Amino acid sequence: MTDHHYALGLTWLGNRGSGTSGYRDYDRDCVLTADGKPDLLGSADVPFRGDGSRWNPEELLVAALAQCHLLSYLHSAVTRGIVVTAYADAPVGTMSQIGHGGHFTSVVLRPRVTIADPAQVELAQAIHREASDNCFIAASVNFPVTHEPETLVG
């Protein structure tokens, strides 16, 4: 077993002068930093008094699942001899809010993969399951991550 560690910095930027003196008295803005990477501007989602021009944690979770599937899929493709020439996704996550809490109920990935060999379309579709099984992020969540893949030849 090998452990991998992921360190970053997070700084809250939302103190308007009186801190958290009231629910409406502070901004939800923050900045995420990591050595050698551009800063990532974060906030809460707009319904939770956040700034819609910044990334929110819910979007980042969906993005992590989509990116992890992409990387796992490309690995599966190369090990199976499939030449992928393009890959795009339009994932959608669903979160149910219950009172002050809530949880994700699902994420649907919609990868659109272009491959070089028309004889490999069926295999290219099938390895999405393998990629999902190999995705560390999908294996770490407690809600279904499903796939609606499309394979093109080009």
Coordinates of N, CA, C and O in Angstrom, one line a residue:
M1 N 0.8 -1.2 0.0 CA 0.0 0.0 0.0 C 0.9 1.2 0.0 O 1.9 1.3 0.7
T2 N 0.5 2.2 -0.8 CA 1.3 3.4 -0.9 C 0.3 4.6 -0.6 O -0.8 4.7 -1.2
D3 N 0.7 5.4 0.3 CA -0.1 6.6 0.6 C 0.4 7.8 -0.2 O 1.6 8.0 -0.4
H4 N -0.5 8.6 -0.7 CA -0.2 9.8 -1.4 C -0.8 11.0 -0.6 O -2.0 10.8 -0.2
H5 N -0.2 12.0 -0.5 CA -0.7 13.2 0.3 C -0.8 14.4 -0.6 O 0.0 14.6 -1.5
Y6 N -1.9 15.1 -0.4 CA -2.2 16.3 -1.2 C -2.4 17.5 -0.3 O -3.3 17.6 0.4
A7 N -1.4 18.4 -0.4 CA -1.4 19.6 0.5 C -1.7 20.8 -0.3 O -1.3 20.9 -1.5
L8 N -2.5 21.7 0.3 CA -2.8 22.9 -0.3 C -3.0 24.0 0.7 O -3.0 23.6 1.9
G9 N -3.2 25.2 0.3 CA -3.5 26.3 1.2 C -4.9 26.8 0.9 O -5.3 26.8 -0.2
L10 N -5.6 27.2 2.0 CA -6.9 27.8 1.8 C -7.0 29.0 2.7 O -6.7 28.9 3.9
T11 N -7.3 30.2 2.1 CA -7.4 31.4 2.9 C -8.8 32.0 2.7 O -9.2 32.3 1.5
W12 N -9.5 32.3 3.7 CA -10.8 32.9 3.7 C -10.6 34.4 3.4 O -9.7 35.0 4.1
L13 N -11.3 35.0 2.5 CA -11.1 36.4 2.1 C -12.3 37.3 2.5 O -12.4 38.4 2.0
G14 N -13.3 36.7 3.2 CA -14.6 37.3 3.3 C -14.9 38.2 4.5 O -16.0 38.6 4.7
N15 N -13.9 38.6 5.3 CA -14.1 39.5 6.4 C -14.3 40.9 5.9 O -13.4 41.5 5.4
R16 N -15.5 41.4 6.1 CA -15.8 42.8 5.6 C -15.5 43.8 6.7 O -15.8 45.0 6.6
G17 N -14.9 43.4 7.8 CA -14.6 44.3 8.9 C -15.2 43.8 10.2 O -14.6 44.2 11.3
S18 N -16.3 43.1 10.2 CA -16.9 42.7 11.5 C -16.9 41.1 11.6 O -17.6 40.6 12.4
G19 N -16.1 40.5 10.7 CA -16.0 39.0 10.8 C -17.4 38.4 10.6 O -18.2 38.8 9.8
T20 N -17.6 37.3 11.3 CA -18.9 36.6 11.2 C -19.9 37.1 12.3 O -20.5 36.3 13.0
S21 N -20.0 38.4 12.4 CA -20.9 38.9 13.4 C -22.4 38.7 13.1 O -23.2 38.7 14.0
G22 N -22.7 38.3 11.9 CA -24.0 38.0 11.4 C -23.9 37.2 10.1 O -23.0 37.3 9.4
Y23 N -25.0 36.4 9.8 CA -25.0 35.6 8.7 C -24.8 36.3 7.4 O -24.2 35.8 6.4
R24 N -25.3 37.5 7.3 CA -25.2 38.3 6.1 C -24.0 39.3 6.1 O -23.9 40.2 5.3
D25 N -23.2 39.2 7.2 CA -22.1 40.2 7.4 C -20.7 39.8 6.8 O -19.8 40.5 7.1
Y26 N -20.7 38.7 6.1 CA -19.4 38.2 5.6 C -19.5 37.6 4.2 O -20.6 37.1 3.9
D27 N -18.5 37.7 3.5 CA -18.4 37.0 2.2 C -17.9 35.6 2.3 O -17.2 35.3 3.2
R28 N -18.3 34.8 1.3 CA -17.9 33.4 1.4 C -16.6 33.1 0.5 O -16.2 32.0 0.2
D29 N -16.0 34.2 0.1 CA -14.8 34.1 -0.8 C -13.6 33.5 -0.2 O -13.3 33.8 1.0
C30 N -12.9 32.7 -0.9 CA -11.6 32.2 -0.4 C -10.7 32.0 -1.6 O -11.1 32.2 -2.8
V31 N -9.4 31.7 -1.3 CA -8.5 31.4 -2.4 C -7.8 30.1 -2.0 O -7.4 29.9 -0.8
L32 N -7.7 29.2 -3.0 CA -7.0 27.9 -2.8 C -5.6 28.0 -3.5 O -5.6 28.5 -4.6
T33 N -4.6 27.6 -2.8 CA -3.3 27.7 -3.4 C -2.5 26.4 -3.2 O -2.8 25.6 -2.3
A34 N -1.6 26.1 -4.1 CA -0.7 25.0 -4.1 C 0.6 25.4 -4.8 O 0.6 26.2 -5.7
D35 N 1.7 24.9 -4.3 CA 3.0 25.3 -4.8 C 3.0 25.0 -6.3 O 2.7 23.9 -6.8
G36 N 3.5 26.0 -7.1 CA 3.7 25.9 -8.5 C 2.4 25.9 -9.3 O 2.5 25.6 -10.5
K37 N 1.3 26.2 -8.7 CA 0.0 26.2 -9.5 C -0.7 27.6 -9.4 O -0.5 28.3 -8.4
P38 N -1.5 27.9 -10.4 CA -2.2 29.2 -10.3 C -3.3 29.1 -9.1 O -3.8 28.0 -8.8
D39 N -3.5 30.2 -8.5 CA -4.5 30.3 -7.5 C -5.9 29.9 -8.0 O -6.2 30.2 -9.2
L40 N -6.7 29.3 -7.2 CA -8.1 29.0 -7.6 C -9.0 29.8 -6.7 O -9.0 29.6 -5.5
L41 N -9.8 30.6 -7.3 CA -10.7 31.5 -6.5 C -12.0 30.7 -6.2 O -12.7 30.3 -7.1
G42 N -12.3 30.6 -4.9 CA -13.5 29.8 -4.5 C -14.5 30.7 -3.8 O -14.2 31.8 -3.3
S43 N -15.7 30.2 -3.7 CA -16.8 30.8 -2.9 C -17.8 29.7 -2.6 O -17.7 28.6 -3.0
A44 N -18.9 30.1 -2.0 CA -20.1 29.2 -1.9 C -20.9 29.3 -3.2 O -20.7 30.3 -4.0
D45 N -21.8 28.4 -3.4 CA -22.7 28.5 -4.5 C -23.6 29.7 -4.3 O -23.9 30.1 -3.1
V46 N -24.2 30.3 -5.3 CA -25.0 31.5 -5.2 C -26.2 31.3 -4.2 O -26.4 32.2 -3.4
P47 N -26.9 30.2 -4.2 CA -28.0 30.0 -3.2 C -27.5 30.1 -1.8 O -28.3 30.3 -0.9
F48 N -26.2 29.9 -1.5 CA -25.7 30.0 -0.2 C -24.9 31.3 0.1 O -23.9 31.3 0.8
R49 N -25.3 32.3 -0.7 CA -24.7 33.7 -0.5 C -23.3 33.8 -1.1 O -22.5 34.6 -0.6
G50 N -23.0 32.9 -2.0 CA -21.7 33.0 -2.6 C -21.6 33.8 -3.9 O -22.6 34.4 -4.4
D51 N -20.4 33.9 -4.4 CA -20.1 34.6 -5.6 C -20.1 33.7 -6.8 O -19.2 32.8 -6.9
G52 N -21.0 33.9 -7.7 CA -21.2 33.0 -8.8 C -20.0 33.0 -9.8 O -19.9 32.2 -10.7
S53 N -19.1 34.0 -9.7 CA -18.0 34.1 -10.7 C -16.8 33.2 -10.2 O -15.8 33.1 -10.9
R54 N -16.9 32.6 -9.0 CA -15.9 31.8 -8.4 C -16.3 30.3 -8.4 O -17.5 30.1 -8.3
W55 N -15.3 29.5 -8.3 CA -15.6 28.0 -8.2 C -16.2 27.7 -6.8 O -15.7 28.2 -5.8
N56 N -17.2 26.9 -6.8 CA -17.7 26.5 -5.5 C -17.4 25.0 -5.2 O -17.0 24.3 -6.2
P57 N -17.5 24.5 -4.0 CA -17.1 23.2 -3.7 C -17.8 22.1 -4.5 O -17.3 21.1 -4.8
E58 N -19.1 22.4 -4.7 CA -19.9 21.4 -5.5 C -19.4 21.2 -6.9 O -19.3 20.1 -7.4
E59 N -19.1 22.4 -7.5 CA -18.5 22.3 -8.9 C -17.2 21.6 -8.9 O -16.9 20.8 -9.8
L60 N -16.4 21.9 -7.9 CA -15.0 21.2 -7.8 C -15.2 19.7 -7.6 O -14.3 19.0 -8.1
L61 N -16.2 19.3 -6.9 CA -16.4 17.8 -6.7 C -16.7 17.2 -8.1 O -16.2 16.2 -8.5
V62 N -17.6 17.8 -8.8 CA -18.0 17.3 -10.1 C -16.8 17.3 -11.1 O -16.6 16.4 -11.8
A63 N -16.1 18.4 -11.0 CA -14.9 18.5 -11.9 C -13.9 17.4 -11.5 O -13.2 16.9 -12.4
A64 N -13.7 17.2 -10.2 CA -12.7 16.1 -9.8 C -13.2 14.8 -10.4 O -12.3 14.0 -10.8
L65 N -14.4 14.5 -10.3 CA -14.9 13.2 -10.8 C -14.7 13.1 -12.3 O -14.3 12.1 -12.9
A66 N -15.0 14.2 -13.1 CA -14.9 14.2 -14.5 C -13.4 14.1 -14.9 O -13.1 13.3 -15.8
Q67 N -12.6 14.8 -14.3 CA -11.1 14.7 -14.6 C -10.5 13.4 -14.3 O -9.7 12.8 -15.0
C68 N -10.9 12.8 -13.1 CA -10.4 11.5 -12.8 C -10.9 10.5 -13.8 O -10.1 9.6 -14.2
H69 N -12.1 10.5 -14.2 CA -12.6 9.6 -15.2 C -11.8 9.7 -16.5 O -11.4 8.8 -17.2
L70 N -11.6 11.0 -16.9 CA -10.8 11.3 -18.2 C -9.4 10.6 -18.1 O -9.0 9.8 -19.0
L71 N -8.7 10.8 -17.0 CA -7.4 10.3 -16.8 C -7.4 8.7 -16.8 O -6.5 8.1 -17.4
S72 N -8.4 8.2 -16.1 CA -8.5 6.7 -16.0 C -8.8 6.1 -17.3 O -8.3 5.1 -17.7
Y73 N -9.7 6.8 -18.1 CA -10.1 6.4 -19.4 C -8.9 6.4 -20.4 O -8.7 5.4 -21.1
L74 N -8.2 7.5 -20.4 CA -7.0 7.5 -21.3 C -6.0 6.4 -21.0 O -5.4 5.8 -21.9
H75 N -5.8 6.1 -19.7 CA -4.9 5.0 -19.3 C -5.5 3.7 -19.8 O -4.7 2.9 -20.4
S76 N -6.8 3.5 -19.6 CA -7.4 2.2 -20.1 C -7.3 2.1 -21.7 O -7.0 1.1 -22.2
A77 N -7.5 3.3 -22.3 CA -7.4 3.3 -23.8 C -6.0 2.9 -24.3 O -5.9 2.0 -25.2
V78 N -5.0 3.5 -23.7 CA -3.6 3.2 -24.1 C -3.2 1.7 -23.8 O -2.6 1.1 -24.7
T79 N -3.7 1.2 -22.7 CA -3.3 -0.2 -22.4 C -4.1 -1.2 -23.3 O -3.6 -2.3 -23.5
R80 N -5.2 -0.7 -23.8 CA -6.0 -1.6 -24.7 C -5.7 -1.3 -26.2 O -6.3 -1.9 -27.1
G81 N -4.8 -0.4 -26.5 CA -4.4 -0.1 -27.9 C -5.4 0.8 -28.6 O -5.5 0.8 -29.9
I82 N -6.2 1.5 -27.9 CA -7.2 2.4 -28.5 C -6.6 3.8 -28.6 O -6.1 4.4 -27.6
V83 N -6.5 4.4 -29.8 CA -6.0 5.7 -30.0 C -7.1 6.7 -29.9 O -8.0 6.8 -30.7
V84 N -7.1 7.5 -28.8 CA -8.1 8.6 -28.5 C -7.5 9.8 -29.1 O -6.4 10.2 -28.8
T85 N -8.3 10.5 -29.9 CA -7.8 11.8 -30.5 C -8.5 13.0 -29.9 O -8.0 14.1 -30.2
A86 N -9.6 12.8 -29.2 CA -10.3 13.9 -28.6 C -11.2 13.4 -27.5 O -11.7 12.2 -27.6
Y87 N -11.4 14.2 -26.5 CA -12.3 13.8 -25.3 C -12.8 15.1 -24.7 O -12.1 16.0 -24.5
A88 N -14.1 15.1 -24.6 CA -14.8 16.3 -23.9 C -15.9 15.7 -23.0 O -16.4 14.6 -23.3
D89 N -16.2 16.4 -22.0 CA -17.3 15.9 -21.1 C -18.2 17.1 -20.7 O -17.7 18.3 -20.7
A90 N -19.4 16.8 -20.4 CA -20.4 17.8 -19.9 C -21.1 17.2 -18.7 O -22.2 16.9 -18.7
P91 N -20.3 17.0 -17.6 CA -20.9 16.3 -16.4 C -21.9 17.2 -15.7 O -21.9 18.4 -15.7
V92 N -22.8 16.5 -15.0 CA -23.9 17.2 -14.2 C -24.0 16.5 -12.8 O -24.1 15.2 -12.8
G93 N -23.9 17.2 -11.8 CA -24.0 16.7 -10.4 C -25.3 17.1 -9.9 O -25.8 18.3 -10.1
T94 N -26.0 16.3 -9.1 CA -27.2 16.7 -8.4 C -27.0 16.6 -6.9 O -26.6 15.5 -6.4
M95 N -27.4 17.7 -6.2 CA -27.3 17.7 -4.8 C -28.6 18.0 -4.2 O -29.3 18.9 -4.7
S96 N -29.1 17.3 -3.2 CA -30.3 17.5 -2.6 C -30.1 18.2 -1.2 O -29.3 17.7 -0.4
Q97 N -30.7 19.4 -1.1 CA -30.6 20.1 0.2 C -31.8 19.7 1.1 O -32.9 19.7 0.7
I98 N -31.4 19.4 2.3 CA -32.4 19.0 3.3 C -32.2 19.9 4.5 O -31.2 19.7 5.2
G99 N -33.0 20.9 4.7 CA -32.8 21.8 5.8 C -31.5 22.6 5.6 O -31.3 23.1 4.5
H100 N -30.7 22.6 6.6 CA -29.4 23.3 6.5 C -28.3 22.3 5.9 O -27.2 22.8 5.7
G101 N -28.6 21.1 5.8 CA -27.6 20.1 5.2 C -28.0 19.7 3.9 O -28.9 20.2 3.2
G102 N -27.3 18.6 3.4 CA -27.6 18.1 2.1 C -26.5 17.1 1.7 O -25.6 16.9 2.4
H103 N -26.7 16.5 0.5 CA -25.7 15.6 0.0 C -25.9 15.4 -1.5 O -27.0 15.7 -2.0
F104 N -24.9 15.0 -2.1 CA -25.0 14.7 -3.5 C -25.8 13.4 -3.7 O -25.5 12.4 -2.9
T105 N -26.6 13.3 -4.6 CA -27.4 12.1 -4.9 C -26.9 11.4 -6.2 O -27.1 10.2 -6.3
S106 N -26.2 12.1 -7.0 CA -25.7 11.5 -8.3 C -24.8 12.5 -9.0 O -24.9 13.7 -8.9
V107 N -23.9 11.9 -9.8 CA -23.2 12.6 -10.9 C -23.3 11.8 -12.1 O -23.1 10.6 -12.1
V108 N -23.6 12.5 -13.2 CA -23.7 11.9 -14.5 C -22.5 12.4 -15.4 O -22.5 13.7 -15.6
L109 N -21.6 11.6 -15.8 CA -20.6 12.0 -16.7 C -21.1 11.7 -18.2 O -21.7 10.7 -18.4
R110 N -20.8 12.6 -19.1 CA -21.2 12.5 -20.5 C -20.0 12.7 -21.4 O -19.9 13.6 -22.2
P111 N -19.0 11.7 -21.3 CA -17.9 11.9 -22.1 C -18.2 11.6 -23.6 O -18.9 10.7 -24.0
R112 N -17.6 12.5 -24.4 CA -17.7 12.4 -25.9 C -16.3 12.1 -26.4 O -15.4 13.0 -26.3
V113 N -16.0 10.9 -26.7 CA -14.7 10.4 -27.1 C -14.6 10.2 -28.6 O -15.4 9.5 -29.2
T114 N -13.5 10.7 -29.1 CA -13.2 10.4 -30.6 C -12.0 9.5 -30.6 O -11.0 9.8 -30.0
I115 N -12.2 8.4 -31.4 CA -11.1 7.5 -31.5 C -10.7 7.3 -33.0 O -11.4 7.8 -33.9
A116 N -9.5 6.8 -33.3 CA -9.0 6.7 -34.6 C -9.6 5.5 -35.4 O -9.8 5.6 -36.6
D117 N -9.8 4.4 -34.8 CA -10.2 3.1 -35.5 C -11.6 2.8 -35.3 O -12.1 2.5 -34.2
P118 N -12.4 2.8 -36.4 CA -13.8 2.4 -36.3 C -14.1 1.0 -35.8 O -15.2 0.8 -35.2
A119 N -13.1 0.1 -35.9 CA -13.3 -1.3 -35.4 C -13.3 -1.3 -33.9 O -13.6 -2.4 -33.3
Q120 N -12.9 -0.3 -33.2 CA -12.8 -0.3 -31.8 C -13.8 0.5 -31.0 O -13.7 0.7 -29.8
V121 N -14.9 0.9 -31.7 CA -16.0 1.7 -31.1 C -16.6 0.9 -29.9 O -16.7 1.5 -28.8
E122 N -16.9 -0.4 -30.1 CA -17.5 -1.1 -29.0 C -16.6 -1.2 -27.8 O -17.0 -1.0 -26.6
L123 N -15.3 -1.5 -28.0 CA -14.3 -1.6 -26.9 C -14.2 -0.2 -26.3 O -14.1 -0.1 -25.0
A124 N -14.1 0.8 -27.1 CA -14.0 2.2 -26.5 C -15.1 2.5 -25.6 O -15.0 3.2 -24.6
Q125 N -16.3 2.1 -25.9 CA -17.5 2.3 -25.1 C -17.4 1.5 -23.8 O -17.6 1.9 -22.7
A126 N -16.9 0.2 -23.9 CA -16.9 -0.7 -22.8 C -15.9 -0.3 -21.8 O -16.1 -0.6 -20.6
I127 N -14.8 0.3 -22.1 CA -13.8 0.6 -21.1 C -14.1 1.8 -20.2 O -13.4 2.0 -19.2
H128 N -15.3 2.4 -20.4 CA -15.7 3.4 -19.4 C -16.0 2.7 -18.1 O -15.7 3.3 -17.0
R129 N -16.4 1.5 -18.0 CA -16.7 0.8 -16.8 C -15.3 0.6 -16.1 O -15.2 0.8 -14.9
E130 N -14.3 0.1 -16.9 CA -13.0 -0.1 -16.3 C -12.4 1.2 -15.8 O -11.8 1.3 -14.7
A131 N -12.6 2.3 -16.5 CA -12.1 3.6 -16.1 C -12.7 4.0 -14.8 O -12.1 4.5 -13.9
S132 N -14.0 3.8 -14.7 CA -14.8 4.1 -13.5 C -14.2 3.3 -12.3 O -14.1 3.9 -11.2
D133 N -14.0 2.1 -12.5 CA -13.5 1.2 -11.4 C -12.1 1.7 -11.0 O -11.7 1.5 -9.8
N134 N -11.3 2.3 -11.9 CA -10.0 2.7 -11.6 C -9.9 4.2 -11.1 O -8.8 4.6 -10.8
C135 N -11.0 4.9 -11.1 CA -11.0 6.3 -10.7 C -11.0 6.4 -9.2 O -12.0 6.0 -8.5
F136 N -9.9 6.9 -8.6 CA -9.8 7.0 -7.1 C -10.9 7.9 -6.5 O -11.4 7.7 -5.4
I137 N -11.3 9.0 -7.3 CA -12.3 9.9 -6.7 C -13.7 9.2 -6.7 O -14.4 9.3 -5.7
A138 N -14.0 8.5 -7.8 CA -15.3 7.9 -7.9 C -15.4 6.8 -6.8 O -16.5 6.5 -6.2
A139 N -14.3 6.1 -6.5 CA -14.3 5.1 -5.5 C -14.4 5.7 -4.1 O -14.7 4.9 -3.1
S140 N -14.3 7.0 -3.9 CA -14.3 7.6 -2.6 C -15.6 8.3 -2.3 O -15.8 8.8 -1.2
V141 N -16.6 8.3 -3.2 CA -17.8 9.0 -2.9 C -18.9 7.9 -2.6 O -18.8 6.8 -3.0
N142 N -20.0 8.4 -1.9 CA -21.0 7.5 -1.5 C -22.3 7.7 -2.3 O -23.4 7.4 -1.8
F143 N -22.2 8.1 -3.5 CA -23.4 8.3 -4.4 C -23.0 7.7 -5.8 O -21.8 7.6 -6.1
P144 N -24.0 7.4 -6.6 CA -23.6 6.8 -7.9 C -23.0 7.8 -8.9 O -23.5 9.0 -8.9
V145 N -22.0 7.4 -9.6 CA -21.4 8.2 -10.7 C -21.7 7.3 -11.9 O -21.1 6.2 -12.1
T146 N -22.6 7.8 -12.8 CA -22.9 7.0 -13.9 C -22.4 7.7 -15.2 O -21.9 8.8 -15.1
H147 N -22.5 7.0 -16.3 CA -21.8 7.4 -17.5 C -22.8 7.3 -18.7 O -23.6 6.4 -18.8
E148 N -22.8 8.4 -19.5 CA -23.6 8.4 -20.8 C -22.6 8.7 -21.9 O -22.6 9.8 -22.4
P149 N -21.7 7.8 -22.2 CA -20.7 8.0 -23.2 C -21.1 8.0 -24.6 O -22.1 7.3 -25.0
E150 N -20.4 8.8 -25.4 CA -20.6 8.7 -26.9 C -19.2 8.6 -27.5 O -18.3 9.2 -27.1
T151 N -19.2 7.6 -28.4 CA -17.9 7.4 -29.1 C -18.0 7.8 -30.6 O -18.9 7.3 -31.3
L152 N -17.1 8.6 -31.0 CA -17.1 9.0 -32.4 C -15.8 8.5 -33.1 O -14.8 8.2 -32.4
V153 N -15.8 8.5 -34.4 CA -14.6 8.1 -35.1 C -14.1 9.3 -35.9 O -14.9 9.9 -36.6
G154 N -12.9 9.6 -35.8 CA -12.4 10.7 -36.6 C -10.9 10.7 -36.8 O -10.2 10.0 -36.1

